[in-house]
Coordinates of N, CA, C and O in Angstrom, one line a residue:
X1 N -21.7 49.7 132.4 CA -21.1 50.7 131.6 C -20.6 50.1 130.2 O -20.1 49.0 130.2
X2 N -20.7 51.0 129.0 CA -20.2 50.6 127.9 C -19.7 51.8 127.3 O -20.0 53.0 127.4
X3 N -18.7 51.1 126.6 CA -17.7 52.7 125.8 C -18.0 51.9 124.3 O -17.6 50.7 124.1
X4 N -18.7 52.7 123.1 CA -18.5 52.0 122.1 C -18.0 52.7 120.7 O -18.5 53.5 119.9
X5 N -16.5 52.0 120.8 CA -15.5 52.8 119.9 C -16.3 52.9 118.0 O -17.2 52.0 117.8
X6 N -16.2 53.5 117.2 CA -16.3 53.6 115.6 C -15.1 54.8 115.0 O -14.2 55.4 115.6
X7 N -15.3 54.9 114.1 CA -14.8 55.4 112.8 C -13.5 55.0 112.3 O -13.2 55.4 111.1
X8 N -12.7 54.4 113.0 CA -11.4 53.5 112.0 C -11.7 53.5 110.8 O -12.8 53.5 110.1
X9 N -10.3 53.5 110.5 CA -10.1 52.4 108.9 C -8.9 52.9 108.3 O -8.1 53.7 108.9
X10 N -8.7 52.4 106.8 CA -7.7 52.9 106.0 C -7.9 54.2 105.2 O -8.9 54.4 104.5
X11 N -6.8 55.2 105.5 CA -6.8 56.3 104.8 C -5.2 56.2 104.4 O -4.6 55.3 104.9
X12 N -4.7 57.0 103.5 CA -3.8 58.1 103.1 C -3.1 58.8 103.7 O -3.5 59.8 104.3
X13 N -1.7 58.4 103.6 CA -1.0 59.8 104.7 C -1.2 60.8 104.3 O -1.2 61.0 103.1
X14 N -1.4 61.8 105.4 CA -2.6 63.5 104.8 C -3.7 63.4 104.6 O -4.3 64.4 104.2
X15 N -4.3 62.1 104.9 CA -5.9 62.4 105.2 C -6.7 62.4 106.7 O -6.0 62.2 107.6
X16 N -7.5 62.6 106.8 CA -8.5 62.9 108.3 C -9.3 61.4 108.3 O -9.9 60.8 107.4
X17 N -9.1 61.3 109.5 CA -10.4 60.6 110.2 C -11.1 61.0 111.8 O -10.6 61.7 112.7
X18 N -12.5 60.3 111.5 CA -12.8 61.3 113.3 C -13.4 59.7 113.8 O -14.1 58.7 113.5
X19 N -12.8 60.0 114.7 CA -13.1 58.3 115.4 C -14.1 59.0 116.8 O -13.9 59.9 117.6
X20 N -15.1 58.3 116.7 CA -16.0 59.0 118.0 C -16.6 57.6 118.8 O -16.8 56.5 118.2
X21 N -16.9 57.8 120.5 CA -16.7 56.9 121.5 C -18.5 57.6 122.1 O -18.8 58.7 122.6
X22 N -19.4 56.3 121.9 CA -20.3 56.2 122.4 C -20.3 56.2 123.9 O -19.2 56.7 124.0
X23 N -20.6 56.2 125.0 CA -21.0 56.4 126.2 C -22.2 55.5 126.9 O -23.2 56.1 126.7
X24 N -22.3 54.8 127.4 CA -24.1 54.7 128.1 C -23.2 53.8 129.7 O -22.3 53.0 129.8
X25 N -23.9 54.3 130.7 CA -23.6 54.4 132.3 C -22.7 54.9 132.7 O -22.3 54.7 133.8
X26 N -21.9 55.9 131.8 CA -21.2 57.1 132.3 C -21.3 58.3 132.0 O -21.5 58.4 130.8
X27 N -21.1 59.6 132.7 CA -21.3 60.4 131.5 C -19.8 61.6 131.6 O -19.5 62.3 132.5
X28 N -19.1 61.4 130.2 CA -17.8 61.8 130.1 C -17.9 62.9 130.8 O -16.8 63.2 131.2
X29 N -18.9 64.1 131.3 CA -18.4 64.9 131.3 C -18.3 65.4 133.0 O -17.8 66.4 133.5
X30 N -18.8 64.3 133.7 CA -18.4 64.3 135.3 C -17.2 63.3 135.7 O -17.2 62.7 136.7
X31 N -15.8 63.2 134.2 CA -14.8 62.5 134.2 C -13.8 63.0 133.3 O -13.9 63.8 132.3
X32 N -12.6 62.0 133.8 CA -11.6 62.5 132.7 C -11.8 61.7 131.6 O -12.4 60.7 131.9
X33 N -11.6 61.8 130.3 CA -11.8 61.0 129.2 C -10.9 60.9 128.2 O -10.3 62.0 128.0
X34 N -10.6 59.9 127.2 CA -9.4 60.4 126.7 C -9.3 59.2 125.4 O -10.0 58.2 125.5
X35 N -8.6 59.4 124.5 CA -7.7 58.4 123.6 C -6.9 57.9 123.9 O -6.3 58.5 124.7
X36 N -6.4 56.8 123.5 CA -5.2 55.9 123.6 C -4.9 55.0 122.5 O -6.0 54.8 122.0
X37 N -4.1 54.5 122.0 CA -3.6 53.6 121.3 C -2.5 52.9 121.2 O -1.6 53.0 122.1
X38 N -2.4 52.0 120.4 CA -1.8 51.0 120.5 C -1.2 50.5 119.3 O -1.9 50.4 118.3
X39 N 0.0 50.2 119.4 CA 0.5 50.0 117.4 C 1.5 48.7 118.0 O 2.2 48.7 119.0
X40 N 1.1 47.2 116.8 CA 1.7 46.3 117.0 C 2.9 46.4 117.8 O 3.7 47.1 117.2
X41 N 3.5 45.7 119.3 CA 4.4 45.4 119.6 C 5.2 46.7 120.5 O 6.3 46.7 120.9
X42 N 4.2 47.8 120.7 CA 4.5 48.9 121.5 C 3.5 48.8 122.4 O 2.7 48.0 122.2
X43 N 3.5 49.8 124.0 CA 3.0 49.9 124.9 C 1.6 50.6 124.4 O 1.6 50.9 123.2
X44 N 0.6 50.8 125.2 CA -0.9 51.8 125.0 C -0.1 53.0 125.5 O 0.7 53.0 126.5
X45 N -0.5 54.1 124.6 CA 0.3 55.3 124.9 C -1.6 56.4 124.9 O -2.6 56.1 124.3
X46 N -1.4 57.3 125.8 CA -2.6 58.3 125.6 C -1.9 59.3 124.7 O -0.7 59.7 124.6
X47 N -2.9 59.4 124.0 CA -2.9 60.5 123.0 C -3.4 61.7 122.8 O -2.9 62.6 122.0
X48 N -4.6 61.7 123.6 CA -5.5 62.6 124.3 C -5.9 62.9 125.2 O -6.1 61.8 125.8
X49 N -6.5 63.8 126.0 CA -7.5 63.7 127.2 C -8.3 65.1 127.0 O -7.9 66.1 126.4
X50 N -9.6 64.8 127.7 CA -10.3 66.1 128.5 C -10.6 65.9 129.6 O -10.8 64.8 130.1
X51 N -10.8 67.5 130.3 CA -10.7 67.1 131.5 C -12.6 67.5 132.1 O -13.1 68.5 131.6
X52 N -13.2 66.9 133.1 CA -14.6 67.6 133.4 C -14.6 68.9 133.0 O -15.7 69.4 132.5
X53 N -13.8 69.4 133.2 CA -13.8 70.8 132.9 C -13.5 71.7 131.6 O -13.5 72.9 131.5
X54 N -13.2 70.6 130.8 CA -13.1 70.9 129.4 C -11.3 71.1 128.9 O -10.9 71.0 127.8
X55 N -10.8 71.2 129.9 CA -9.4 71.5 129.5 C -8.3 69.7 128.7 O -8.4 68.5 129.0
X56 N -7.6 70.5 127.7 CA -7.2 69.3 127.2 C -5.9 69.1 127.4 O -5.0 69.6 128.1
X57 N -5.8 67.9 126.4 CA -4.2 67.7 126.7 C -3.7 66.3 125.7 O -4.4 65.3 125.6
X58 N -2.6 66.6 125.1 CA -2.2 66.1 124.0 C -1.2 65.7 124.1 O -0.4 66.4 124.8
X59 N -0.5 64.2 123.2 CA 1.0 63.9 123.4 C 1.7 65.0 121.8 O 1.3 65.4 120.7
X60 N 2.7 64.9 122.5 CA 3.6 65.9 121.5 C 3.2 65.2 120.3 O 2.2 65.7 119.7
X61 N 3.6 64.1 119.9 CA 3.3 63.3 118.6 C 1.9 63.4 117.8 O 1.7 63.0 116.6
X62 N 1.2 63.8 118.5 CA -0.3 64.5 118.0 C -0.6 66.1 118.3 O -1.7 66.6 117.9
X63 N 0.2 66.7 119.0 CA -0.3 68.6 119.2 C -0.5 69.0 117.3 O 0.0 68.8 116.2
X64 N -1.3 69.7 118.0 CA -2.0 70.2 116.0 C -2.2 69.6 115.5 O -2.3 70.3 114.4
X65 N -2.5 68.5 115.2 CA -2.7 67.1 114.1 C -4.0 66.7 114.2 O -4.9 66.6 113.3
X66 N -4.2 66.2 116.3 CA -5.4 65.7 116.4 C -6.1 66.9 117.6 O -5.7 67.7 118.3
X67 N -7.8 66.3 117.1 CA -8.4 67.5 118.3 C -9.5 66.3 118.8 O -10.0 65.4 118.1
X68 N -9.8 66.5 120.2 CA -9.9 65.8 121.0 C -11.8 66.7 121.3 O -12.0 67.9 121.5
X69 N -12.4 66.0 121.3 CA -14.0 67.2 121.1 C -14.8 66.2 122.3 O -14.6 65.0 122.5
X70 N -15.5 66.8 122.9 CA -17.0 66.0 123.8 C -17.8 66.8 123.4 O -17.7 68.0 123.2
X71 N -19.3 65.6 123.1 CA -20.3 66.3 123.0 C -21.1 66.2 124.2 O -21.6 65.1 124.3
X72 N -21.3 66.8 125.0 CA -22.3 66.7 126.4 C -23.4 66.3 126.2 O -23.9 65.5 126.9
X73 N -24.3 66.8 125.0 CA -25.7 66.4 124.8 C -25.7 65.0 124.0 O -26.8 64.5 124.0
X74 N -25.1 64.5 123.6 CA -24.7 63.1 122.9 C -24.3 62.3 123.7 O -24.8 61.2 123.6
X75 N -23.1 62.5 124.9 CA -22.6 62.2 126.1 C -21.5 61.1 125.1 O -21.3 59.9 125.4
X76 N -20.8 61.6 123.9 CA -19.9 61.4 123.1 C -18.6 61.9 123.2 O -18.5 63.1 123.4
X77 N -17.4 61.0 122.9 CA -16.1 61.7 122.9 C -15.5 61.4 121.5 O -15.5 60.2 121.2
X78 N -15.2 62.2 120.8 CA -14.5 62.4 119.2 C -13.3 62.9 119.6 O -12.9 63.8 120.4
X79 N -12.5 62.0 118.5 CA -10.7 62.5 117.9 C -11.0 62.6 116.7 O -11.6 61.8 116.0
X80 N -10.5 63.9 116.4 CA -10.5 64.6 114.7 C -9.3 64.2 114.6 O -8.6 64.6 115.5
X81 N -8.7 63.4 113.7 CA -7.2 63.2 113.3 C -7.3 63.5 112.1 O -7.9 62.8 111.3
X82 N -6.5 64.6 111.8 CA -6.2 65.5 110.8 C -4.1 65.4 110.0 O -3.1 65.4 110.7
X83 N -4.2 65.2 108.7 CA -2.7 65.2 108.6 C -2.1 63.7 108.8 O -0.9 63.6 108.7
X84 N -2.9 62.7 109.0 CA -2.6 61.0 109.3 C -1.0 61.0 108.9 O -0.7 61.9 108.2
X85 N -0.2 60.2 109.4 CA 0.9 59.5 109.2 C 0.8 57.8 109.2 O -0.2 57.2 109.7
X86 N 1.9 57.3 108.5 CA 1.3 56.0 108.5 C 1.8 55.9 109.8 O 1.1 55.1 110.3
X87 N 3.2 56.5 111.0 CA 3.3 56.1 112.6 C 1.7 56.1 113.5 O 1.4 55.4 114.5
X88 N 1.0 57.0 113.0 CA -0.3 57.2 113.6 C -1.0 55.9 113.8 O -1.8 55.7 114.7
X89 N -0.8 55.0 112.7 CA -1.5 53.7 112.2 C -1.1 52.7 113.8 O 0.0 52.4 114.2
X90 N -3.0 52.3 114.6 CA -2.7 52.3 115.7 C -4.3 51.2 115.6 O -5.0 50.9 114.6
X91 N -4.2 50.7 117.1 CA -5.8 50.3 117.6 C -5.8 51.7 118.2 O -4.7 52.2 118.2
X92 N -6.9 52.3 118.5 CA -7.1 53.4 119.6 C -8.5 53.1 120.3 O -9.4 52.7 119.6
X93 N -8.5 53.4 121.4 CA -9.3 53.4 122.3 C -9.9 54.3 123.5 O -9.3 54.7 124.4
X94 N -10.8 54.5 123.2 CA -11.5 55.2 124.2 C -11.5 55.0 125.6 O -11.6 53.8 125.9
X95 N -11.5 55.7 126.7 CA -11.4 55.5 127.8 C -11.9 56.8 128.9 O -11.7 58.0 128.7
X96 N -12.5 56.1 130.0 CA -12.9 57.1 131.1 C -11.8 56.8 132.6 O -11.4 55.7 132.9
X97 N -11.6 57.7 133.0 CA -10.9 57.9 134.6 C -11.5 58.9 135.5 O -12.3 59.8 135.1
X98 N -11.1 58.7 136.8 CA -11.6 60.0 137.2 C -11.3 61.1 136.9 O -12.2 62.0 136.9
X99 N -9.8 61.3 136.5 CA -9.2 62.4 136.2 C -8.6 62.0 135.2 O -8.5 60.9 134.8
X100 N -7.9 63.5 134.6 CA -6.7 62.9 133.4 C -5.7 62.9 133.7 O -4.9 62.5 132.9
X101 N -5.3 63.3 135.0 CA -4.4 62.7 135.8 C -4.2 60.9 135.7 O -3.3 60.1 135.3
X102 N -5.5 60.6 136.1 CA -5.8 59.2 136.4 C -5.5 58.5 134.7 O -4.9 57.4 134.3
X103 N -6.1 59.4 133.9 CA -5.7 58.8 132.1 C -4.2 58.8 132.2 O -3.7 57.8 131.8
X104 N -3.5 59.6 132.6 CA -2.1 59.7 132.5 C -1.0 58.7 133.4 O 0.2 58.6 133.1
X105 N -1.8 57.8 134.5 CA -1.6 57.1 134.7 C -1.9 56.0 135.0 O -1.6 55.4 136.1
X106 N -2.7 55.6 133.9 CA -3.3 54.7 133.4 C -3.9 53.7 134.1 O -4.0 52.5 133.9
X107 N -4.6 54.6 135.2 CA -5.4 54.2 136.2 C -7.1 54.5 135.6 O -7.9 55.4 135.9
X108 N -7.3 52.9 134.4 CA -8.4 53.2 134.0 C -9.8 53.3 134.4 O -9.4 52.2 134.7
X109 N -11.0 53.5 134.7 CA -12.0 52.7 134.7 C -12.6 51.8 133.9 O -12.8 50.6 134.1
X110 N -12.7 52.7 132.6 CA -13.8 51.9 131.5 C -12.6 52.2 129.7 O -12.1 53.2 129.3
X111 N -12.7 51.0 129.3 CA -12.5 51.0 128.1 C -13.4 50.8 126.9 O -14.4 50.0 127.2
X112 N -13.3 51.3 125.4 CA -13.3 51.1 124.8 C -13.3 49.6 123.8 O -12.6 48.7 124.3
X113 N -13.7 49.3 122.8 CA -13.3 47.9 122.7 C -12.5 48.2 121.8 O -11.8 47.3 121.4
X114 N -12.1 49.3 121.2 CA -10.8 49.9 120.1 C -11.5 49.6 118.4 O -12.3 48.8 117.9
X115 N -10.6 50.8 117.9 CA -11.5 51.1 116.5 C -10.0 51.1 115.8 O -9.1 51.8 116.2
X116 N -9.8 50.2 114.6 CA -8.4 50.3 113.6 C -8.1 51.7 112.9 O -8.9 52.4 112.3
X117 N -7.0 51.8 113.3 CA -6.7 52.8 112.0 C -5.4 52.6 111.6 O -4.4 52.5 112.4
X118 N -5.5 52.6 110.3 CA -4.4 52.3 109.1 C -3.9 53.0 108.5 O -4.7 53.4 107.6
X119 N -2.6 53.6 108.4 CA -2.8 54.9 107.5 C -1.3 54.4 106.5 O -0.1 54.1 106.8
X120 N -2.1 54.4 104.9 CA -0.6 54.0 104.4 C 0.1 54.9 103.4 O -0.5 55.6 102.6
X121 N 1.2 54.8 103.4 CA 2.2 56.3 103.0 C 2.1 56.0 101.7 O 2.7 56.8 100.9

């Protein structure tokens, strides 16, 4: 199994980035799947999830900001982060569980190798 993180980098507070998570020997959408991140000297917090069944789920610190998308025919998972803050400025990482129960408690299977994002005010 491989999860392969892209689209980091440095933007602008108030600008967008979409960070999207390759897939190959799993397929997100017979799992929970989700975002997480990581900012120097703080815990991996999730930020996102979907669930097999499409239903999502967001930390307060991102509701309306970011949107969390699967493509099934790509067998891809994308974060649209819209509105950046430089607190946003994180590693984030892609990740599969059984459930998003299981994302939520951080009972991972498969990670991500993490994509930078920088965002400066």
């Amino acid at each position: 199994v491989q999860l392969v993180d892209t689209g980091g980098g440095l933007v602008k507070a108030g600008e967008s980035l979409r960070l999207s998570c390759v897939a190959s020997g799993v397929i997100f959408s017979r799992n929970g799947a989700g975002w997480y991140r990581q900012a120097p000297g703080k815990e991996r917090e999730l930020v996102a999830a979907i669930s097999s069944g499409g239903s999502t789920l967001y930390a307060s610190s991102v509701k309306g900001r970011f949107s969390i998308v699967r493509d099934d025919a790509k067998n891809t998972l994308h974060l649209q982060m819209n509105s950046l803050k430089p607190e946003d400025t994180a590693m984030y990482y892609c990740a599969v569980a059984p459930s998003v129960l299981s994302l939520e408690d951080r009972a991972v299977d498969y990670w991500g190798q993490g994509t930078q994002v920088i965002v400066s005010s």
